[in-house]
Amino acid sequence: MNDKIKPKYAVPALDKGLDILEFLAKTQVPCTQSEIAIGINRSTNEVFRVLVGLEKRGYLQRNPQSGRYDLSLKLYHLSRSISPIDRVRQSSLPYMEDLAVGIGQSCYLTMLYQSQAMVIVHARSKSPMHLSVAEGALFTLSSSTAGKLLLASSNNEVRDMLIEHDPRYSNLKGQQRTVLLNELDEISKDKHLIQQNHIISGVYDFSVLIGVPNAKLIAALTISSFDADLITPIKMQTLLSELKSTAQKISGLINV
């Protein structure tokens, strides 16, 4: 696991510690000091002090009989303390604010929450007149633009579960349900959706996916505009390109 090119500011002890944690997470079985050393391409002397330190800090647990090391639950508890919604909010807001200023339109980010689409962060435009969507607002998945995109981009198991709890879908007849499911399949391929807002007449929604279809963490970046000048093929494509560019930057930051 040693890099051929040494980083400018190397921290050897930290590198060894991370190598050990990653190795044990990958092997998923308790290992001896020698097995760990071989697995991360280090000597037993190099890993000894690091193993002692990781055990002392509670990241590893050592079986007193076999002498084998295994991961404790500390990393799990640390990961549970980090809200994915907070992480997405913090990562996305600066880019969303740049987008709102650049295109003169407010934008908002939506994620799945209790079988609905919830707005988790909103970036306001500096234009004197613009649409504003309240953070925390909840929308039906099968009706709203962002909701449809999130529903379409979920894996089959999650999609089936979500759609069973969708009030609009429950009221649809057999053929109507088939039409909606086929629409979701097409949206999943496109990774974006443009349609009229389901609540306000004359407003168009432009929504693009953050992440990749079927991923554990996905979100939808959306602009709702009442500007009729935007609804032309050229301007729609320009706006869509700006949205996709911003979504790609956010996706890279949250590792989706």
C-alpha atoms as one frame of an Amber mdcrd trajectory, in Angstrom:
protein
   0.000   0.000   0.000   3.052   2.280  -0.089   2.854   5.053  -2.645   5.695
   5.141  -5.157   5.614   8.930  -5.075   5.882  10.297  -1.554   3.458  13.112
  -0.714   4.905  16.526   0.058   3.810  16.408   3.698   4.076  12.744   4.655
   2.903  11.484   8.050   4.236   7.893   8.162   2.538   6.877  11.416  -0.829
   8.138  10.185  -0.387   6.332   6.866   0.355   3.080   8.689  -2.672   3.494
  10.922  -4.996   4.120   7.995  -3.468   1.213   6.074  -4.170  -1.089   9.022
  -7.774   0.068   9.409  -8.457  -0.274   5.685  -6.811  -3.704   5.561  -8.859
  -5.082   8.459 -12.047  -3.583   7.033 -11.336  -5.287   3.712 -10.362  -8.698
   5.116 -13.281  -8.711   7.606 -11.547 -11.335   9.785  -9.262 -10.932  12.832
  -5.551 -10.969  11.892  -2.264 -11.411  13.700   0.416  -8.749  13.772   2.414
 -10.666  11.148  -0.595 -11.055   8.841  -1.333  -7.350   9.080   2.299  -6.449
   8.377   2.345  -8.664   5.284  -1.048  -7.372   4.171   0.058  -3.729   4.165
   3.602  -4.448   2.983   5.288  -3.344   6.206   7.589  -4.996   8.724   6.204
  -6.323  12.010   8.311  -3.785  13.903   6.747  -0.943  11.889   3.179  -1.928
  12.704   3.670  -2.883  16.374   3.518   0.613  17.873   0.676   1.620  15.575
  -1.369  -1.431  16.593  -0.811  -0.613  20.257  -1.906   2.979  19.670  -5.035
   2.017  17.725  -5.983  -0.490  20.410  -5.450   2.087  23.142  -7.682   4.596
  21.314 -10.402   1.980  20.928 -10.254   1.514  17.156  -8.960  -2.058  17.439
  -9.655  -4.889  19.836  -7.137  -7.656  20.505  -8.090 -11.199  21.451  -5.930
 -12.067  24.500  -5.909 -15.791  23.625  -5.113 -15.682  19.899  -3.414 -12.283
  19.801  -5.441 -11.405  16.704  -6.626  -7.870  16.019 -10.048  -6.873  14.786
 -11.897  -3.609  14.221 -13.996  -2.352  17.106 -17.309  -0.538  16.616 -15.746
   2.885  17.167 -15.513   3.698  13.449 -19.125   2.629  13.028 -20.269   4.916
  15.840 -18.233   7.792  14.419 -19.820   7.340  11.001 -23.286   7.240  12.569
 -22.650  10.614  14.202 -22.221  12.248  10.778 -25.571  13.099   9.193 -25.525
  12.556   5.406 -27.966  15.444   5.051 -25.642  17.817   6.925 -22.702  16.654
   4.816 -24.596  17.284   1.586 -25.803  20.689   2.817 -22.324  21.883   3.742
 -20.749  20.600   0.532 -23.383  21.887  -1.853 -24.309  25.371  -0.602 -21.235
  27.292  -1.914 -21.687  25.826  -5.399 -25.426  26.415  -5.323 -24.901  30.060
  -4.372 -22.491  30.485  -7.292 -25.069  28.900  -9.601 -27.884  31.138  -8.334
 -25.791  34.260  -8.926 -24.581  33.074 -12.331 -27.982  32.246 -13.820 -30.097
  34.725 -11.861 -32.369  31.965 -10.571 -32.768  30.448  -7.115 -32.036  26.745
  -6.758 -32.696  24.099  -4.145 -31.495  20.633  -3.208 -33.868  17.780  -2.430
 -33.335  14.363  -0.826 -35.541  11.417   0.071 -37.132  11.657   3.501 -39.879
   9.379   4.839 -41.156   8.460   1.357 -41.252  12.099   0.261 -38.932  14.623
  -1.367 -37.610  17.100   1.209 -35.854  20.385   0.425 -32.686  20.379   2.552
 -31.010  23.575   1.342 -31.986  26.577  -0.772 -29.762  29.166  -2.457 -31.431
  32.492  -3.215 -30.949  34.499  -6.359 -29.993  38.169  -6.069 -32.580  39.060
  -8.701 -35.341  41.374  -7.418 -37.978  38.760  -8.295 -37.455  35.026  -7.928
 -39.177  31.892  -6.709 -38.282  30.702  -3.228 -38.779  27.172  -1.898 -38.739
  26.752   1.869 -36.130  24.473   3.408 -37.879  21.506   4.985 -40.727  21.577
   2.446 -42.020  18.103   1.554 -43.334  17.054  -1.863 -44.986  13.921  -3.205
 -42.477  11.784  -5.080 -44.631  10.832  -8.061 -45.846  14.414  -8.672 -42.935
  16.771  -8.055 -40.075  17.094 -10.524 -37.324  16.457  -7.981 -39.396  13.670
  -6.429 -39.788  11.859  -9.735 -36.063  12.143 -10.391 -35.201  10.723  -6.958
 -37.774   7.969  -7.320 -36.494   7.062 -10.778 -32.876   7.040  -9.588 -33.440
   4.762  -6.582 -32.638   1.065  -6.832 -35.553  -1.261  -7.570 -36.048  -2.377
  -3.978 -36.138   1.178  -2.635 -38.314   2.370  -5.519 -40.891  -0.350  -4.882
 -41.004   0.515  -1.189 -41.322   4.256  -1.841 -43.989   3.979  -4.479 -46.157
   1.777  -2.262 -46.401   4.700   0.178 -47.016   7.324  -2.508 -50.597   8.683
  -2.248 -50.860   9.636  -5.922 -49.672   6.230  -7.110 -52.217   4.533  -4.840
 -55.027   6.347  -6.668 -53.829   5.412 -10.157 -55.431   2.621 -12.173 -53.533
  -0.229 -13.825 -52.683   1.468 -17.135 -51.913   4.772 -15.409 -49.461   3.008
 -13.125 -47.751   1.426 -16.117 -47.379   4.830 -17.777 -45.793   6.288 -14.630
 -43.381   3.368 -14.214 -42.311   3.650 -17.856 -41.773   7.385 -17.353 -39.551
   6.671 -14.344 -37.451   4.270 -16.421 -36.850   6.989 -19.019 -35.996   9.568
 -16.354 -33.477   7.146 -14.855 -31.662   6.966 -18.191 -31.628  10.752 -18.698
 -30.597  11.598 -15.091 -32.552  14.837 -15.359 -36.136  16.035 -15.759 -37.752
  19.192 -17.110 -41.486  19.635 -16.618 -44.148  22.085 -15.516 -44.379  22.570
 -11.780 -47.157  20.418 -10.327 -48.329  23.149  -7.918 -47.916  26.541  -9.635
 -49.203  27.086 -13.160 -46.725  28.722 -15.538 -43.651  27.588 -13.602 -41.123
  25.163 -15.063 -38.823  22.930 -13.026 -35.337  21.903 -14.164 -33.943  19.074
 -12.039 -30.678  17.104 -12.347 -29.350  14.169 -10.356 -26.512  14.444  -7.874
 -24.803  11.072  -7.666 -25.533   8.063  -9.848 -28.700   5.967 -10.194 -29.058
   3.195  -7.586 -26.456   4.773  -5.274 -27.063   4.882  -1.518 -26.779   8.669
  -1.436 -28.564  10.673  -4.132 -30.051  14.147  -4.327 -31.747  16.383  -6.879
 -30.612  19.914  -7.750 -33.568  21.918  -9.036 -34.464  25.335 -10.416 -38.079
  26.490 -10.546 -38.580  29.413 -12.912 -41.534  31.497 -14.071 -39.358  33.175
 -16.707 -41.011  32.312 -20.032 -37.851  33.347 -21.898 -36.078  30.295 -20.472
 -38.506  27.908 -22.109 -36.755  27.859 -25.479 -34.617  24.942 -26.710 -31.346
  26.905 -26.625 -31.867  28.505 -23.217 -33.201  25.280 -21.734 -30.072  23.447
 -22.869 -27.822  26.193 -21.482 -29.566  26.108 -18.123 -29.438  22.321 -18.046
 -25.697  22.393 -18.752 -25.123  24.825 -15.867 -27.151  22.614 -13.549 -25.266
  19.477 -14.587 -21.911  21.189 -14.121 -22.826  22.243 -10.587 -24.254  18.804
  -9.784 -21.025  17.167 -10.932 -18.960  19.379  -8.619 -21.189  18.569  -5.650
 -21.144  14.847  -6.467 -17.352  14.870  -6.397 -17.267  16.469  -2.957 -19.689
  14.047  -1.312 -18.115  11.010  -3.014 -21.194   9.779  -4.854
